[in-house]
mmCIF file of N, CA and C in Angstrom:
data_model
loop_
_atom_site.group_PDB
_atom_site.id
_atom_site.type_symbol
_atom_site.label_atom_id
_atom_site.label_comp_id
_atom_site.label_asym_id
_atom_site.label_seq_id
_atom_site.Cartn_x
_atom_site.Cartn_y
_atom_site.Cartn_z
ATOM 1 N N MET J 17 18.117 6.858 -13.867
ATOM 2 C CA MET J 17 17.478 7.781 -13.863
ATOM 3 C C MET J 17 16.715 8.143 -12.584
ATOM 4 N N GLN J 18 16.403 9.425 -11.334
ATOM 5 C CA GLN J 18 16.295 9.599 -10.386
ATOM 6 C C GLN J 18 15.276 10.624 -10.464
ATOM 7 N N ASN J 19 14.169 10.688 -9.791
ATOM 8 C CA ASN J 19 13.225 11.290 -9.778
ATOM 9 C C ASN J 19 13.002 11.531 -8.434
ATOM 10 N N SER J 20 12.771 12.748 -8.020
ATOM 11 C CA SER J 20 12.489 13.458 -6.366
ATOM 12 C C SER J 20 10.834 14.127 -6.141
ATOM 13 N N SER J 21 10.078 13.704 -5.568
ATOM 14 C CA SER J 21 8.679 14.247 -5.244
ATOM 15 C C SER J 21 9.314 15.752 -4.025
ATOM 16 N N LYS J 22 8.275 15.871 -3.514
ATOM 17 C CA LYS J 22 8.176 17.079 -2.813
ATOM 18 C C LYS J 22 8.932 16.581 -1.701
ATOM 19 N N CYS J 23 8.808 15.208 -1.273
ATOM 20 C CA CYS J 23 9.289 14.579 0.504
ATOM 21 C C CYS J 23 11.102 14.897 0.258
ATOM 22 N N THR J 24 11.565 13.775 1.321
ATOM 23 C CA THR J 24 13.016 14.207 1.078
ATOM 24 C C THR J 24 13.128 12.703 0.597
ATOM 25 N N THR J 25 12.412 11.943 0.416
ATOM 26 C CA THR J 25 13.050 10.550 -0.220
ATOM 27 C C THR J 25 12.384 10.315 -1.598
ATOM 28 N N SER J 26 13.428 9.798 -2.391
ATOM 29 C CA SER J 26 13.682 9.731 -3.725
ATOM 30 C C SER J 26 13.442 8.992 -4.768
ATOM 31 N N TYR J 27 13.301 8.148 -5.302
ATOM 32 C CA TYR J 27 12.678 7.075 -5.949
ATOM 33 C C TYR J 27 13.687 6.646 -7.504
ATOM 34 N N LYS J 28 13.655 5.452 -7.894
ATOM 35 C CA LYS J 28 14.178 5.173 -9.304
ATOM 36 C C LYS J 28 13.028 4.286 -10.694
ATOM 37 N N ILE J 29 13.664 4.776 -11.339
ATOM 38 C CA ILE J 29 12.901 4.138 -12.420
ATOM 39 C C ILE J 29 13.536 3.015 -12.902
ATOM 40 N N LEU J 30 13.546 1.742 -13.008
ATOM 41 C CA LEU J 30 14.582 1.365 -13.911
ATOM 42 C C LEU J 30 13.473 0.410 -14.839
ATOM 43 N N THR J 31 14.208 0.802 -16.291
ATOM 44 C CA THR J 31 13.102 0.320 -17.669
ATOM 45 C C THR J 31 14.305 -1.075 -18.012
ATOM 46 N N SER J 32 15.044 -0.993 -17.312
ATOM 47 C CA SER J 32 15.948 -2.659 -18.066
ATOM 48 C C SER J 32 16.358 -3.672 -16.625
ATOM 49 N N PRO J 33 16.418 -4.487 -17.674
ATOM 50 C CA PRO J 33 16.303 -5.880 -16.391
ATOM 51 C C PRO J 33 17.568 -5.670 -16.197
ATOM 52 N N SER J 34 18.764 -5.166 -17.112
ATOM 53 C CA SER J 34 19.429 -4.862 -16.760
ATOM 54 C C SER J 34 19.972 -4.091 -15.407
ATOM 55 N N GLN J 35 19.390 -3.336 -15.269
ATOM 56 C CA GLN J 35 19.677 -2.285 -13.532
ATOM 57 C C GLN J 35 19.286 -3.404 -12.548
ATOM 58 N N TYR J 36 18.934 -4.494 -12.259
ATOM 59 C CA TYR J 36 18.704 -5.222 -11.242
ATOM 60 C C TYR J 36 18.702 -6.822 -11.503
ATOM 61 N N GLN J 37 18.775 -7.421 -10.533
ATOM 62 C CA GLN J 37 18.467 -8.816 -10.136
ATOM 63 C C GLN J 37 17.267 -9.868 -9.634
ATOM 64 N N PRO J 38 16.650 -10.269 -9.990
ATOM 65 C CA PRO J 38 16.061 -11.206 -9.363
ATOM 66 C C PRO J 38 16.075 -12.057 -7.826
ATOM 67 N N CYS J 39 15.390 -12.274 -6.777
ATOM 68 C CA CYS J 39 16.108 -12.885 -6.380
ATOM 69 C C CYS J 39 14.796 -12.668 -4.985
ATOM 70 N N HIS J 40 14.692 -13.674 -4.031
ATOM 71 C CA HIS J 40 13.983 -13.931 -2.929
ATOM 72 C C HIS J 40 15.049 -13.659 -1.946
ATOM 73 N N ILE J 41 14.073 -13.569 -1.171
ATOM 74 C CA ILE J 41 15.066 -12.674 0.511
ATOM 75 C C ILE J 41 13.964 -13.078 1.615
ATOM 76 N N ARG J 42 14.766 -13.170 2.944
ATOM 77 C CA ARG J 42 13.706 -13.273 3.897
ATOM 78 C C ARG J 42 14.079 -11.574 4.810
ATOM 79 N N VAL J 43 12.953 -11.084 5.921
ATOM 80 C CA VAL J 43 12.866 -10.471 6.787
ATOM 81 C C VAL J 43 12.657 -10.651 7.887
ATOM 82 N N PRO J 44 13.120 -10.268 9.147
ATOM 83 C CA PRO J 44 12.716 -11.145 10.242
ATOM 84 C C PRO J 44 11.307 -10.670 10.601
ATOM 85 N N ASP J 45 10.537 -10.318 9.881
ATOM 86 C CA ASP J 45 8.396 -10.285 10.366
ATOM 87 C C ASP J 45 8.690 -11.912 9.674
ATOM 88 N N LEU J 46 8.995 -12.298 8.706
ATOM 89 C CA LEU J 46 8.185 -13.032 8.180
ATOM 90 C C LEU J 46 8.576 -14.352 8.058
ATOM 91 N N ASN J 47 8.354 -15.449 7.848
ATOM 92 C CA ASN J 47 8.852 -16.963 7.691
ATOM 93 C C ASN J 47 9.275 -17.654 6.782
ATOM 94 N N LYS J 48 8.985 -16.529 5.443
ATOM 95 C CA LYS J 48 8.280 -17.372 4.255
ATOM 96 C C LYS J 48 9.585 -16.301 3.683
ATOM 97 N N PRO J 49 10.285 -16.325 2.135
ATOM 98 C CA PRO J 49 11.157 -15.772 1.332
ATOM 99 C C PRO J 49 10.152 -15.141 0.580
ATOM 100 N N ILE J 50 10.221 -14.081 0.261
ATOM 101 C CA ILE J 50 9.740 -13.129 -0.476
ATOM 102 C C ILE J 50 10.530 -12.226 -1.878
ATOM 103 N N ALA J 51 9.434 -12.356 -2.395
ATOM 104 C CA ALA J 51 9.829 -12.002 -4.268
ATOM 105 C C ALA J 51 10.483 -10.334 -3.686
ATOM 106 N N ALA J 52 11.819 -10.451 -4.462
ATOM 107 C CA ALA J 52 12.927 -9.123 -4.409
ATOM 108 C C ALA J 52 13.623 -8.857 -5.624
ATOM 109 N N ILE J 53 14.122 -7.751 -5.470
ATOM 110 C CA ILE J 53 15.203 -7.497 -6.538
ATOM 111 C C ILE J 53 16.400 -7.213 -5.349
ATOM 112 N N ARG J 54 17.702 -7.071 -6.476
ATOM 113 C CA ARG J 54 18.634 -6.770 -5.899
ATOM 114 C C ARG J 54 19.321 -5.350 -7.166
ATOM 115 N N SER J 55 19.393 -4.032 -6.250
ATOM 116 C CA SER J 55 20.234 -2.540 -7.275
ATOM 117 C C SER J 55 20.923 -2.260 -6.538
ATOM 118 N N ASP J 56 22.216 -1.903 -6.782
ATOM 119 C CA ASP J 56 23.107 -0.985 -6.362
ATOM 120 C C ASP J 56 23.774 -1.322 -4.709
ATOM 121 N N GLY J 57 23.473 -2.757 -4.828
ATOM 122 C CA GLY J 57 23.951 -3.685 -3.786
ATOM 123 C C GLY J 57 22.624 -3.844 -2.908
ATOM 124 N N LYS J 58 21.766 -2.694 -2.984
ATOM 125 C CA LYS J 58 20.958 -2.982 -2.248
ATOM 126 C C LYS J 58 19.302 -3.785 -2.287
ATOM 127 N N TYR J 59 18.734 -4.467 -1.246
ATOM 128 C CA TYR J 59 17.663 -5.450 -1.685
ATOM 129 C C TYR J 59 15.962 -4.852 -1.048
ATOM 130 N N TYR J 60 15.478 -4.678 -2.428
ATOM 131 C CA TYR J 60 13.934 -4.389 -2.080
ATOM 132 C C TYR J 60 13.117 -5.123 -2.716
ATOM 133 N N SER J 61 12.114 -5.159 -1.281
ATOM 134 C CA SER J 61 11.227 -6.376 -1.555
ATOM 135 C C SER J 61 9.714 -6.084 -2.486
ATOM 136 N N LEU J 62 9.033 -7.134 -2.913
ATOM 137 C CA LEU J 62 8.335 -6.446 -4.084
ATOM 138 C C LEU J 62 7.074 -6.156 -3.198
ATOM 139 N N PHE J 63 6.428 -4.741 -3.574
ATOM 140 C CA PHE J 63 4.888 -4.457 -2.716
ATOM 141 C C PHE J 63 3.780 -4.457 -3.751
ATOM 142 N N LYS J 64 3.621 -4.297 -5.412
ATOM 143 C CA LYS J 64 2.466 -4.350 -5.655
ATOM 144 C C LYS J 64 3.031 -3.641 -7.080
ATOM 145 N N ILE J 65 2.524 -4.978 -7.809
ATOM 146 C CA ILE J 65 2.258 -5.209 -9.623
ATOM 147 C C ILE J 65 1.076 -4.151 -10.130
ATOM 148 N N THR J 66 1.252 -3.184 -10.676
ATOM 149 C CA THR J 66 0.099 -2.348 -11.341
ATOM 150 C C THR J 66 0.407 -1.943 -12.964
ATOM 151 N N ASP J 67 -0.625 -2.230 -13.427
ATOM 152 C CA ASP J 67 -0.889 -1.911 -15.166
ATOM 153 C C ASP J 67 -1.279 -0.501 -15.556
ATOM 154 N N ASP J 68 -1.586 0.139 -14.324
ATOM 155 C CA ASP J 68 -2.129 1.145 -13.956
ATOM 156 C C ASP J 68 -0.995 2.748 -13.879
ATOM 157 N N THR J 69 -0.302 3.407 -15.086
ATOM 158 C CA THR J 69 0.615 4.412 -14.564
ATOM 159 C C THR J 69 0.395 5.084 -13.477
ATOM 160 N N GLN J 70 -1.184 5.753 -13.524
ATOM 161 C CA GLN J 70 -1.513 6.707 -12.264
ATOM 162 C C GLN J 70 -1.706 5.851 -11.315
ATOM 163 N N GLN J 71 -1.969 5.002 -10.997
ATOM 164 C CA GLN J 71 -1.344 3.959 -9.680
ATOM 165 C C GLN J 71 -0.676 3.832 -8.811
ATOM 166 N N ALA J 72 0.527 3.197 -10.258
ATOM 167 C CA ALA J 72 1.802 3.522 -9.357
ATOM 168 C C ALA J 72 2.496 4.867 -8.663
ATOM 169 N N VAL J 73 2.069 5.873 -9.634
ATOM 170 C CA VAL J 73 2.761 7.364 -8.811
ATOM 171 C C VAL J 73 2.094 7.397 -7.290
ATOM 172 N N GLN J 74 0.037 7.103 -7.358
ATOM 173 C CA GLN J 74 0.092 7.075 -6.771
ATOM 174 C C GLN J 74 0.812 6.395 -5.350
ATOM 175 N N LEU J 75 0.582 5.309 -5.183
ATOM 176 C CA LEU J 75 1.907 4.809 -4.728
ATOM 177 C C LEU J 75 2.808 5.100 -4.301
ATOM 178 N N ILE J 76 3.957 5.295 -5.170
ATOM 179 C CA ILE J 76 5.386 5.735 -4.963
ATOM 180 C C ILE J 76 4.485 6.696 -3.844
ATOM 181 N N LYS J 77 3.968 7.947 -4.372
ATOM 182 C CA LYS J 77 3.888 9.132 -3.182
ATOM 183 C C LYS J 77 4.286 9.095 -1.944
ATOM 184 N N ARG J 78 2.520 7.867 -2.195
ATOM 185 C CA ARG J 78 2.304 7.955 -0.638
ATOM 186 C C ARG J 78 3.074 6.742 0.214
ATOM 187 N N LEU J 79 3.971 6.257 -0.679
ATOM 188 C CA LEU J 79 4.974 5.373 0.327
ATOM 189 C C LEU J 79 6.675 6.317 0.383
ATOM 190 N N SER J 80 6.710 7.199 -0.415
ATOM 191 C CA SER J 80 7.558 8.418 0.108
ATOM 192 C C SER J 80 7.395 9.151 0.748
ATOM 193 N N ALA J 81 5.817 9.643 1.178
ATOM 194 C CA ALA J 81 5.779 10.146 2.388
ATOM 195 C C ALA J 81 5.856 9.844 3.650
ATOM 196 N N ARG J 82 5.302 8.618 3.524
ATOM 197 C CA ARG J 82 6.028 7.360 4.446
ATOM 198 C C ARG J 82 7.560 7.302 4.994
ATOM 199 N N GLY J 83 8.376 7.802 3.987
ATOM 200 C CA GLY J 83 10.098 7.894 4.307
ATOM 201 C C GLY J 83 10.533 6.486 3.780
ATOM 202 N N GLU J 84 9.599 5.562 2.950
ATOM 203 C CA GLU J 84 10.016 4.688 2.229
ATOM 204 C C GLU J 84 11.062 5.306 0.902
ATOM 205 N N GLU J 85 12.478 4.499 0.854
ATOM 206 C CA GLU J 85 12.768 4.064 -0.304
ATOM 207 C C GLU J 85 12.661 3.012 -1.087
ATOM 208 N N THR J 86 11.710 3.904 -2.584
ATOM 209 C CA THR J 86 11.219 2.764 -3.389
ATOM 210 C C THR J 86 11.692 2.985 -5.157
ATOM 211 N N ILE J 87 11.603 1.163 -5.349
ATOM 212 C CA ILE J 87 12.129 1.401 -7.541
ATOM 213 C C ILE J 87 10.708 1.323 -7.609
ATOM 214 N N ILE J 88 11.167 1.817 -9.159
ATOM 215 C CA ILE J 88 9.784 1.232 -9.964
ATOM 216 C C ILE J 88 10.278 0.428 -10.851
ATOM 217 N N THR J 89 10.133 -0.537 -11.603
ATOM 218 C CA THR J 89 10.410 -1.416 -12.590
ATOM 219 C C THR J 89 9.458 -1.689 -13.663
ATOM 220 N N LYS J 90 9.552 -1.195 -15.338
ATOM 221 C CA LYS J 90 8.915 -1.752 -15.934
ATOM 222 C C LYS J 90 8.749 -3.121 -16.448
ATOM 223 N N THR J 91 7.517 -3.949 -16.391
ATOM 224 C CA THR J 91 7.645 -5.197 -16.649
ATOM 225 C C THR J 91 6.540 -5.448 -18.333
ATOM 226 N N VAL J 92 6.324 -6.724 -18.373
ATOM 227 C CA VAL J 92 5.648 -7.248 -18.960
ATOM 228 C C VAL J 92 4.251 -7.216 -18.912
ATOM 229 N N LYS J 93 4.276 -7.300 -17.239
ATOM 230 C CA LYS J 93 3.099 -7.324 -16.560
ATOM 231 C C LYS J 93 2.614 -5.632 -16.003
ATOM 232 N N GLY J 94 3.255 -4.825 -16.525
ATOM 233 C CA GLY J 94 3.053 -3.180 -16.192
ATOM 234 C C GLY J 94 4.036 -2.826 -15.077
ATOM 235 N N TYR J 95 3.419 -2.476 -14.107
ATOM 236 C CA TYR J 95 4.879 -1.411 -13.257
ATOM 237 C C TYR J 95 4.869 -2.453 -11.824
ATOM 238 N N GLY J 96 6.045 -2.457 -11.453
ATOM 239 C CA GLY J 96 6.345 -2.860 -10.228
ATOM 240 C C GLY J 96 6.775 -2.100 -9.378
ATOM 241 N N ILE J 97 6.470 -2.089 -8.099
ATOM 242 C CA ILE J 97 6.163 -0.951 -6.723
ATOM 243 C C ILE J 97 7.521 -2.418 -6.127
ATOM 244 N N TRP J 98 8.535 -1.225 -5.898
ATOM 245 C CA TRP J 98 9.599 -2.348 -4.093
ATOM 246 C C TRP J 98 9.687 -1.637 -3.613
ATOM 247 N N VAL J 99 9.702 -2.067 -2.282
ATOM 248 C CA VAL J 99 10.621 -1.536 -1.247
ATOM 249 C C VAL J 99 11.383 -1.607 -0.703
ATOM 250 N N PHE J 100 12.615 -0.525 -0.260
ATOM 251 C CA PHE J 100 14.077 -0.989 0.278
ATOM 252 C C PHE J 100 13.834 -2.160 1.336
ATOM 253 N N GLU J 101 14.509 -2.947 1.639
ATOM 254 C CA GLU J 101 14.338 -3.726 2.952
ATOM 255 C C GLU J 101 15.757 -3.859 3.678
ATOM 256 N N PRO J 102 15.629 -2.662 4.375
ATOM 257 C CA PRO J 102 17.602 -2.820 5.225
ATOM 258 C C PRO J 102 17.997 -3.714 6.236
ATOM 259 N N GLU J 103 17.115 -4.756 6.618
ATOM 260 C CA GLU J 103 16.876 -6.277 6.434
ATOM 261 C C GLU J 103 17.343 -7.364 5.970
ATOM 262 N N ALA J 104 17.234 -7.242 5.122
ATOM 263 C CA ALA J 104 16.991 -8.283 4.222
ATOM 264 C C ALA J 104 17.886 -9.021 4.475
ATOM 265 N N ILE J 105 18.060 -10.681 4.066
ATOM 266 C CA ILE J 105 19.270 -11.451 4.442
ATOM 267 C C ILE J 105 18.505 -12.251 3.033
ATOM 268 N N ALA J 106 19.765 -11.844 2.113
ATOM 269 C CA ALA J 106 19.436 -12.896 1.138
ATOM 270 C C ALA J 106 19.936 -13.978 1.396
#
């Protein structure tokens, strides 16, 4: 399912763990690996987990307004907000 806001960036909502693979990645500006997911051949770093639906929507709107490509996952802890990492190293 893909949704679009009034921004040029869209986001995906992944409701099943079969739609992504949890992993760790490295990015150029950090020395340690960070939590991530892989979906459709792209890597996304964990931005935040929230149990508040409205907060998740507001975060996605702000990130999209900045041009970020994002994914929301539904987990037992709430909603995971993930940001695309074009320079990720698996």
